CSV table of C-alpha atoms in Angstrom, one decimal:
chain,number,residue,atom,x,y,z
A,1,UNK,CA,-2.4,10.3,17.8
A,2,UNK,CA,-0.2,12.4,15.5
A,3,UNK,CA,0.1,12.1,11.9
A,4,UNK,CA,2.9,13.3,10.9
A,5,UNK,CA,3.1,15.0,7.3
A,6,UNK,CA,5.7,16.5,4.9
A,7,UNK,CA,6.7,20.0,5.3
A,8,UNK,CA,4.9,22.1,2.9
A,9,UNK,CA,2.3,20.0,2.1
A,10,UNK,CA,-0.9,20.5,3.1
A,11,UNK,CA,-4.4,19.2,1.8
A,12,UNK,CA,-8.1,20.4,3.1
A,13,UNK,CA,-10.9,18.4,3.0
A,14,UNK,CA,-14.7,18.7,3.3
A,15,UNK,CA,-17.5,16.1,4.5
A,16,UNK,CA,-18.9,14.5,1.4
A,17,UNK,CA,-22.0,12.3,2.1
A,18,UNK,CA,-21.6,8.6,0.5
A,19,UNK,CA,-24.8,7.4,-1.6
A,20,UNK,CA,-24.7,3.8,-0.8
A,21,UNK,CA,-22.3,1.9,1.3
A,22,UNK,CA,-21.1,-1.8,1.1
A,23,UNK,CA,-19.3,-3.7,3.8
A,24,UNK,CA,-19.9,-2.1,7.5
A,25,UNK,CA,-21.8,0.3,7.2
A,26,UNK,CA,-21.9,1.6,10.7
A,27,UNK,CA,-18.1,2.0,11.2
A,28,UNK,CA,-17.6,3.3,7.8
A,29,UNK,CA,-20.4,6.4,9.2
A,30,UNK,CA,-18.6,6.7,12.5
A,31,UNK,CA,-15.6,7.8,10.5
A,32,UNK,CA,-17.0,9.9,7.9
A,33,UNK,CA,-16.5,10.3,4.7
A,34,UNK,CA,-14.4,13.7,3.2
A,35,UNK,CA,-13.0,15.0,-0.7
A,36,UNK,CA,-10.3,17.5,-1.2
A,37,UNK,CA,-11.9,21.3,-0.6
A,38,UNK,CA,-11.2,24.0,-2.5
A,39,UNK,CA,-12.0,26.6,-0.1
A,40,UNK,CA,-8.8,26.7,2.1
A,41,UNK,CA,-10.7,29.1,4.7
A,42,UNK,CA,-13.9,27.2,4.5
A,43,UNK,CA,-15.6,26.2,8.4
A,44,UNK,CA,-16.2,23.3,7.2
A,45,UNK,CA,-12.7,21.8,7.1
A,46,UNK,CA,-11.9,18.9,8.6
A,47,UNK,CA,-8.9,18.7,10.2
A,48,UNK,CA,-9.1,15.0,11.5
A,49,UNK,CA,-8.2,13.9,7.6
A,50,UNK,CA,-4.7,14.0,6.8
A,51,UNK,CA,-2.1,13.7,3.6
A,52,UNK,CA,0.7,12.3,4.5
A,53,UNK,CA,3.1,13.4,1.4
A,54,UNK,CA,2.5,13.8,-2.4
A,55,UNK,CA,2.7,9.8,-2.2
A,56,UNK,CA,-0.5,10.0,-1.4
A,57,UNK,CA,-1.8,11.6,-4.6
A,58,UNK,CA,-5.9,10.1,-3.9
A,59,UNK,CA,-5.8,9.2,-0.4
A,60,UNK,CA,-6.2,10.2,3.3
A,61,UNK,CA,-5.7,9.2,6.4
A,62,UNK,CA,-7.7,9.5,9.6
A,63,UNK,CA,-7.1,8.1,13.0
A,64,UNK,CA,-10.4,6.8,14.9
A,65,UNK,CA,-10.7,4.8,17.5
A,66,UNK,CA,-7.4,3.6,18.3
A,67,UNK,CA,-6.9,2.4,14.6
A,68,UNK,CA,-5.5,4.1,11.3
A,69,UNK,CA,-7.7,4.5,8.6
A,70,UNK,CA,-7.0,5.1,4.8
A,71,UNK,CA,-9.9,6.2,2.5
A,72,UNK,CA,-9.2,6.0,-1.1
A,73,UNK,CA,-10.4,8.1,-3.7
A,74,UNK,CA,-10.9,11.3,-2.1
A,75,UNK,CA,-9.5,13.6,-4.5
A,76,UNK,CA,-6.6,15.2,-6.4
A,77,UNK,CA,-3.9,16.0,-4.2
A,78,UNK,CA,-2.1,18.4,-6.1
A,79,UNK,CA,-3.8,21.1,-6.6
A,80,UNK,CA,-5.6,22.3,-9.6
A,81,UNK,CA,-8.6,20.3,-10.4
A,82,UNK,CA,-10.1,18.0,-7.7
A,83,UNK,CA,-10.4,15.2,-10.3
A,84,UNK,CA,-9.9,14.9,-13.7
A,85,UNK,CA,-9.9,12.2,-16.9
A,86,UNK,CA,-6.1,11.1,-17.7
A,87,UNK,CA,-5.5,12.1,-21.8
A,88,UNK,CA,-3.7,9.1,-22.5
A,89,UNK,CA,-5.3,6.3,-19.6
A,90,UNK,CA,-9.1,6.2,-20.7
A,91,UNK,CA,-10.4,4.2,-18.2
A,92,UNK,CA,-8.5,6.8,-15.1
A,93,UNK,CA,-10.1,9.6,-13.6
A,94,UNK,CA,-6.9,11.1,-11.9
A,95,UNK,CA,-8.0,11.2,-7.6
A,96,UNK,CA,-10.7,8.8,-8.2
A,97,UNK,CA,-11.2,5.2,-7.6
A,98,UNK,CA,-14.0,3.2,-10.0
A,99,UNK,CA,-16.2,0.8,-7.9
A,100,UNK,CA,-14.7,-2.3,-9.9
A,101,UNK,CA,-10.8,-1.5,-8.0
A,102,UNK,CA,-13.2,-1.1,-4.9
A,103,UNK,CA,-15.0,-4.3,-5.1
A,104,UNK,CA,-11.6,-6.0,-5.7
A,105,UNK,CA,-9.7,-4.9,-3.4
A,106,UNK,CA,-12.3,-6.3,-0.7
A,107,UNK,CA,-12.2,-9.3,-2.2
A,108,UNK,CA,-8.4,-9.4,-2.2
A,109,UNK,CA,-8.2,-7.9,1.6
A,110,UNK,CA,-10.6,-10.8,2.9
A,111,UNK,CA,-8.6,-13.7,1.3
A,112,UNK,CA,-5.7,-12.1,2.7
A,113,UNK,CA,-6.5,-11.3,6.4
A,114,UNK,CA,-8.7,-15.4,6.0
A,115,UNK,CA,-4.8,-16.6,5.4
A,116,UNK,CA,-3.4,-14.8,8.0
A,117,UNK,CA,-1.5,-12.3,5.8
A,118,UNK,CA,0.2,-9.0,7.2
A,119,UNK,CA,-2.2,-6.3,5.3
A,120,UNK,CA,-4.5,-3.7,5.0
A,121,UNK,CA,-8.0,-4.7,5.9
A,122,UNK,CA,-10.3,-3.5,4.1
A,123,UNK,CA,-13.7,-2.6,6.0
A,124,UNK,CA,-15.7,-1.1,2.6
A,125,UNK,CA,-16.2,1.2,0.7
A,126,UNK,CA,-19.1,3.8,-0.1
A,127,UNK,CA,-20.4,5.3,-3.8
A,128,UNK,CA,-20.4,8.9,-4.5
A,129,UNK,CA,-23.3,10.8,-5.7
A,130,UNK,CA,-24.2,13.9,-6.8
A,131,UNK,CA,-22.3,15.3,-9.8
A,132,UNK,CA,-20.3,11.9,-9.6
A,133,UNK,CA,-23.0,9.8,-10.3
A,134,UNK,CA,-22.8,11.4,-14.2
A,135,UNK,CA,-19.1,10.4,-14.6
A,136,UNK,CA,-19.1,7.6,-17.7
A,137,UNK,CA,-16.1,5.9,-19.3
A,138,UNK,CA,-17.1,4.4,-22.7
A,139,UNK,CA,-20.4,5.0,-22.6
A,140,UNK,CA,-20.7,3.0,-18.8
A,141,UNK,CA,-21.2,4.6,-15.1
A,142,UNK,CA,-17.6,5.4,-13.9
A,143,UNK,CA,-19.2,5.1,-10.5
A,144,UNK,CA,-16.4,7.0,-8.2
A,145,UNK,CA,-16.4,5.3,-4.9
A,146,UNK,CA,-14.6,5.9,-1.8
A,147,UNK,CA,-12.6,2.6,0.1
A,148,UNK,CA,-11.8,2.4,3.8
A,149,UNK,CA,-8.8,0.4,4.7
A,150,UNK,CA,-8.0,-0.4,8.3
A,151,UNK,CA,-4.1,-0.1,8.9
A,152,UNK,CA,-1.3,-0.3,11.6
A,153,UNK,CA,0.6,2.1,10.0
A,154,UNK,CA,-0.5,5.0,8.0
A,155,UNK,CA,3.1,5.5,6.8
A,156,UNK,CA,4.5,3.1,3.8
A,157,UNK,CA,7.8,3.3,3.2
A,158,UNK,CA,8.2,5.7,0.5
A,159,UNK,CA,6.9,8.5,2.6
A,160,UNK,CA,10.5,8.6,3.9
A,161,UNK,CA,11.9,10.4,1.7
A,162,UNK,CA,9.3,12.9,2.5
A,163,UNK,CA,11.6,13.6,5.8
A,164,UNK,CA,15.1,14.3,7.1
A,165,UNK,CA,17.2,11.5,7.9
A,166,UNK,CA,16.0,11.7,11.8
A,167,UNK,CA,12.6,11.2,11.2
A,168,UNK,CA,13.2,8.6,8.6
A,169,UNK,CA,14.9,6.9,11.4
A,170,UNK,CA,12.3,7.8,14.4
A,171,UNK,CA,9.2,7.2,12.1
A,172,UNK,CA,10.3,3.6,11.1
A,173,UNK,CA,11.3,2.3,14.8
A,174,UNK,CA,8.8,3.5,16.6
A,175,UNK,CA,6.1,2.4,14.2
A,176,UNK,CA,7.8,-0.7,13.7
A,177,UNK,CA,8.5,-2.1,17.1
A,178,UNK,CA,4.9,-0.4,18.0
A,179,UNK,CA,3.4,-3.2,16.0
A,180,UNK,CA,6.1,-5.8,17.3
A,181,UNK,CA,5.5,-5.6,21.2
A,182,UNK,CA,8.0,-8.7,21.4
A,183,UNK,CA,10.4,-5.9,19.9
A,184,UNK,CA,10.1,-4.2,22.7
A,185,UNK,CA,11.5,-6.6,25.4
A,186,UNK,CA,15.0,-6.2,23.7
A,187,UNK,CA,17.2,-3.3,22.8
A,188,UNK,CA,17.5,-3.7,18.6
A,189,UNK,CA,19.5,-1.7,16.5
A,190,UNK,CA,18.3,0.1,13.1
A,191,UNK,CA,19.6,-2.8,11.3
A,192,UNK,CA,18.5,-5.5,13.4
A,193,UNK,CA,14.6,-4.3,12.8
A,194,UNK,CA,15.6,-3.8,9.0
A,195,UNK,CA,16.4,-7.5,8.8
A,196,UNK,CA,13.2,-8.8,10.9
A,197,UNK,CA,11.3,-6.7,8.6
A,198,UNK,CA,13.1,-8.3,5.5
A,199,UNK,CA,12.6,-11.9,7.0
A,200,UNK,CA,8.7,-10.9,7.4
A,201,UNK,CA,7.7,-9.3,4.1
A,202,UNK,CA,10.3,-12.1,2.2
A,203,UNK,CA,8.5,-15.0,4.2
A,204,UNK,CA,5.0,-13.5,3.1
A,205,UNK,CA,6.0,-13.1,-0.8
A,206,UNK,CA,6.8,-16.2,-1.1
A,207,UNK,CA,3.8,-17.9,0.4
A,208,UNK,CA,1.6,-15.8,-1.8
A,209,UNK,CA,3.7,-17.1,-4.8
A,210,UNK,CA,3.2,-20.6,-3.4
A,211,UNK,CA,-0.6,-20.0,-3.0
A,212,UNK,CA,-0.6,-19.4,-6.9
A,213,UNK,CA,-0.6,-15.7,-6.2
A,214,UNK,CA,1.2,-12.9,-7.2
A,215,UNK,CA,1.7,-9.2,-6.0
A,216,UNK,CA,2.1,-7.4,-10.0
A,217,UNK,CA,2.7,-4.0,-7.5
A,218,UNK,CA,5.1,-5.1,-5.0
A,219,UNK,CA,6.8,-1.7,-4.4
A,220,UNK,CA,8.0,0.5,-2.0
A,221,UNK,CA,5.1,2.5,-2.2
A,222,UNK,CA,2.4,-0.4,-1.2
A,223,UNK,CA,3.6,-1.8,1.9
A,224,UNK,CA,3.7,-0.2,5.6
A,225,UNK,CA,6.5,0.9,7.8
A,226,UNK,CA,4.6,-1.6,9.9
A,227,UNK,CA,5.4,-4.2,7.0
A,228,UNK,CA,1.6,-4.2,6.2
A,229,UNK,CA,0.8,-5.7,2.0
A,230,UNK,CA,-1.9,-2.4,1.7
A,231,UNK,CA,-3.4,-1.7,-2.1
A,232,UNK,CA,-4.9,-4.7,-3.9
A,233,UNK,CA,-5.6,-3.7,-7.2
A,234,UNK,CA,-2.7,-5.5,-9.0
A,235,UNK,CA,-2.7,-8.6,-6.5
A,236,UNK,CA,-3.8,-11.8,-8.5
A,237,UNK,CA,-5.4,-14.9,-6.6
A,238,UNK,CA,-6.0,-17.7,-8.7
A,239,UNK,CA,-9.6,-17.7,-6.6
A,240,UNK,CA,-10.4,-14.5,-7.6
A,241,UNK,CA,-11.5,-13.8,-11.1
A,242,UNK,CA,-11.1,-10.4,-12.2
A,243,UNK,CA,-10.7,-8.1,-15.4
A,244,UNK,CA,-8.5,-5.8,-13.8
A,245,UNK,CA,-5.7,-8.3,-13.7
A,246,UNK,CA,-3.9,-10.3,-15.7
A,247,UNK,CA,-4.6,-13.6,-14.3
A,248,UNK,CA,-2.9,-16.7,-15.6
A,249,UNK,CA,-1.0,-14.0,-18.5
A,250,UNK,CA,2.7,-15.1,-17.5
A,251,UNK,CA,2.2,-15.7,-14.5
A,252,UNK,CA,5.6,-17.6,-14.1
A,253,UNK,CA,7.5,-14.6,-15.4
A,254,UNK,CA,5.5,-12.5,-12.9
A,255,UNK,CA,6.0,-14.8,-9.9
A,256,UNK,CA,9.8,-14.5,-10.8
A,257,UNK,CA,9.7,-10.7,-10.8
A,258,UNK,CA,8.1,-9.9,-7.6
A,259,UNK,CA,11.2,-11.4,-6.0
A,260,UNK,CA,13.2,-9.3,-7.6
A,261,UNK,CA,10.9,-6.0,-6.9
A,262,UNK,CA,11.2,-7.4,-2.8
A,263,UNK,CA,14.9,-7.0,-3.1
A,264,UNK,CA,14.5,-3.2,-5.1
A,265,UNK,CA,12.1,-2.8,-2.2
A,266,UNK,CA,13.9,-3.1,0.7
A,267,UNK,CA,17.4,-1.5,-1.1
A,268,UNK,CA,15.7,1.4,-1.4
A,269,UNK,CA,14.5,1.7,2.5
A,270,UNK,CA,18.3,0.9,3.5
A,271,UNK,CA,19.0,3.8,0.9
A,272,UNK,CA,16.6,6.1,2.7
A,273,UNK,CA,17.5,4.9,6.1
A,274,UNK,CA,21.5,4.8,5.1
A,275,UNK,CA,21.9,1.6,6.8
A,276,UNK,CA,25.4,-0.1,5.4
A,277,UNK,CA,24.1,-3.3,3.7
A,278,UNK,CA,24.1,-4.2,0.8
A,279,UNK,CA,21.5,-5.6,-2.4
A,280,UNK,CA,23.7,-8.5,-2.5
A,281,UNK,CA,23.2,-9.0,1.4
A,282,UNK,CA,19.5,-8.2,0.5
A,283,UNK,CA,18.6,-10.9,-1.7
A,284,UNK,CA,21.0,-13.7,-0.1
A,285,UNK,CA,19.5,-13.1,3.3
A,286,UNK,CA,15.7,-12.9,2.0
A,287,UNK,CA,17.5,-16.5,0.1
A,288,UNK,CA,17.6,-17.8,3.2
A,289,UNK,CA,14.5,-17.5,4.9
A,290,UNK,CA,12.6,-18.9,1.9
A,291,UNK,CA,14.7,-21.5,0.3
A,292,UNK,CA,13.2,-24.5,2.1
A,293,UNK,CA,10.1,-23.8,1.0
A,294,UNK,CA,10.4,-21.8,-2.6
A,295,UNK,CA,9.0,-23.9,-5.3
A,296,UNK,CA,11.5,-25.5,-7.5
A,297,UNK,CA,11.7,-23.5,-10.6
A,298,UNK,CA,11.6,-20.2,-8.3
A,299,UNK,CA,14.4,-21.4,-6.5
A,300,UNK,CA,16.4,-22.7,-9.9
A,301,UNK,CA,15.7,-18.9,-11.1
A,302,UNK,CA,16.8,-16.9,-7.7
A,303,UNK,CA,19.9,-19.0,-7.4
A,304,UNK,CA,20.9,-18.4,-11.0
A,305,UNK,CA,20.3,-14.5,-9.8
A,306,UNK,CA,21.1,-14.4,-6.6
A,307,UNK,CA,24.6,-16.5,-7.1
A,308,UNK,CA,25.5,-15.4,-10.7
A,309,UNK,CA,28.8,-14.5,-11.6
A,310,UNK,CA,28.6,-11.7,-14.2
């Protein structure tokens, strides 16, 4: 299966072995393990792991057995140094991922697949050795790891403005309706798949929000053309304790804003996809499909938006 990728941008990787692996082992060995290679004319670059777009500025994709495959961590995707430490972000190694993101984000992926969520599922994730193994951050193992997510799409929607308008267009239909086969029984129009994408991803916000959840990185960037929820770092569940998010911290105000990210969201894929609707259409239509079952004070706060006359 094709991947396609952004003109002019290409990335080479090399097979790195994984000291330790958590979560299934055996498929996470079938598809290998890789970090960005230096040596552009090098035997020993494998072609079966792909970049999509500077998007992507840690992250691969490979597709293996019938399935898409995103492993996390693999290196700087710009060029210049494979990995380095951030000057102002103590804690970030730029193309590396620290074992605590990795553990989470498996947490997060098996609470959400349990529910019955549309997401990435994450399948593990392996710790690299070697020269990594010194990294420290504050006097503590950095412990650079690599995580496998299992995905329908490989594409998320900000790697359409990677493309011409065609492929923009081509990308998201055929991706989308691949992973809708009741799609396919009908003849839909660009904006008739935009809108049963809206419906989905506003129907699945909400019932996070509901759960006591809240996606804190709800952007264009984190979900699928196949309207998948992939990256879990910033997702709080209130059964999941963890000092990478900010909990109970406003968790109101945050619960508030994700809505409003959902509407940025999808404006900027009708933007990219110039279909003729509108953020007003946007929000009242995502409205909708969620007002019967929004909790009160969410409801009180997206009608005072959504219906406001300033």
């Amino acid at each position: 299966m094709n991947v396609h990728q952004a003109s002019n941008f290409n990335v080479n990787y090399e097979t790195i072995e994984l000291k330790k692996i958590f979560g299934n082992q055996g498929l996470i060995n079938k598809i290998g393990c890789v970090f960005v290679s230096k040596n552009r004319k090098s035997s020993s670059v494998r072609e079966d792991f792909i970049s999509i777009s500077p998007l992507h500025g840690r992250a691969c994709i490979k597709y293996f057995e019938d399935n898409y495959y995103s492993l996390k961590g693999t290196g700087w995707t710009f060029g210049g140094p494979s990995y380095f430490m951030s000057p102002t972000h103590e804690e970030l190694f730029y193309g590396l991922l620290p074992e605590d993101y990795a553990k989470k984000e498996l947490l997060i992926s098996d609470v959400l697949n349990e529910k019955g969520f549309l997401a990435g599922r994450v399948i593990g994730y392996g710790l690299l050795g070697g020269l990594f193994s010194s990294l420290e951050v504050d006097n503590k193992p950095f412990n650079p790891s690599i995580l496998y997510t299992q995905m329908v799409s490989p594409y998320r929607i900000a790697d359409l403005i990677y493309f011409n308008l065609e492929k923009r267009r081509k990308l998201f239909q055929e991706t989308y309706i691949a992973s809708n086969p009741h799609l396919k029984i009908i003849k839909n129009s660009l904006n008739d798949l935009f809108w049963d994408f809206a419906k989905k991803l506003s129907i699945a916000n909400n019932r996070l929000i509901s759960m006591g959840g809240v996606n804190d990185s709800l952007m264009w960037d984190n979900i699928t053309l196949a309207c998948e929820i992939v990256d879990f770092e910033n997702i709080y569940l209130p059964e999941i304790n963890s000092k990478h998010t900010l909990n109970h911290l406003r968790l109101d105000d945050r619960q508030k804003q994700s809505y409003i990210w959902l509407f940025e969201l999808l404006f900027k894929m009708v933007h990219v996809l110039e279909l003729d609707i509108t953020f007003q259409e946007i929000a009242q239509e995502s409205f909708s499909h969620t007002e019967n079952a929004l909790l009160p004070k969410n409801k009180k706060f997206l009608e005072s938006f959504i219906f406001s006359k300033n």
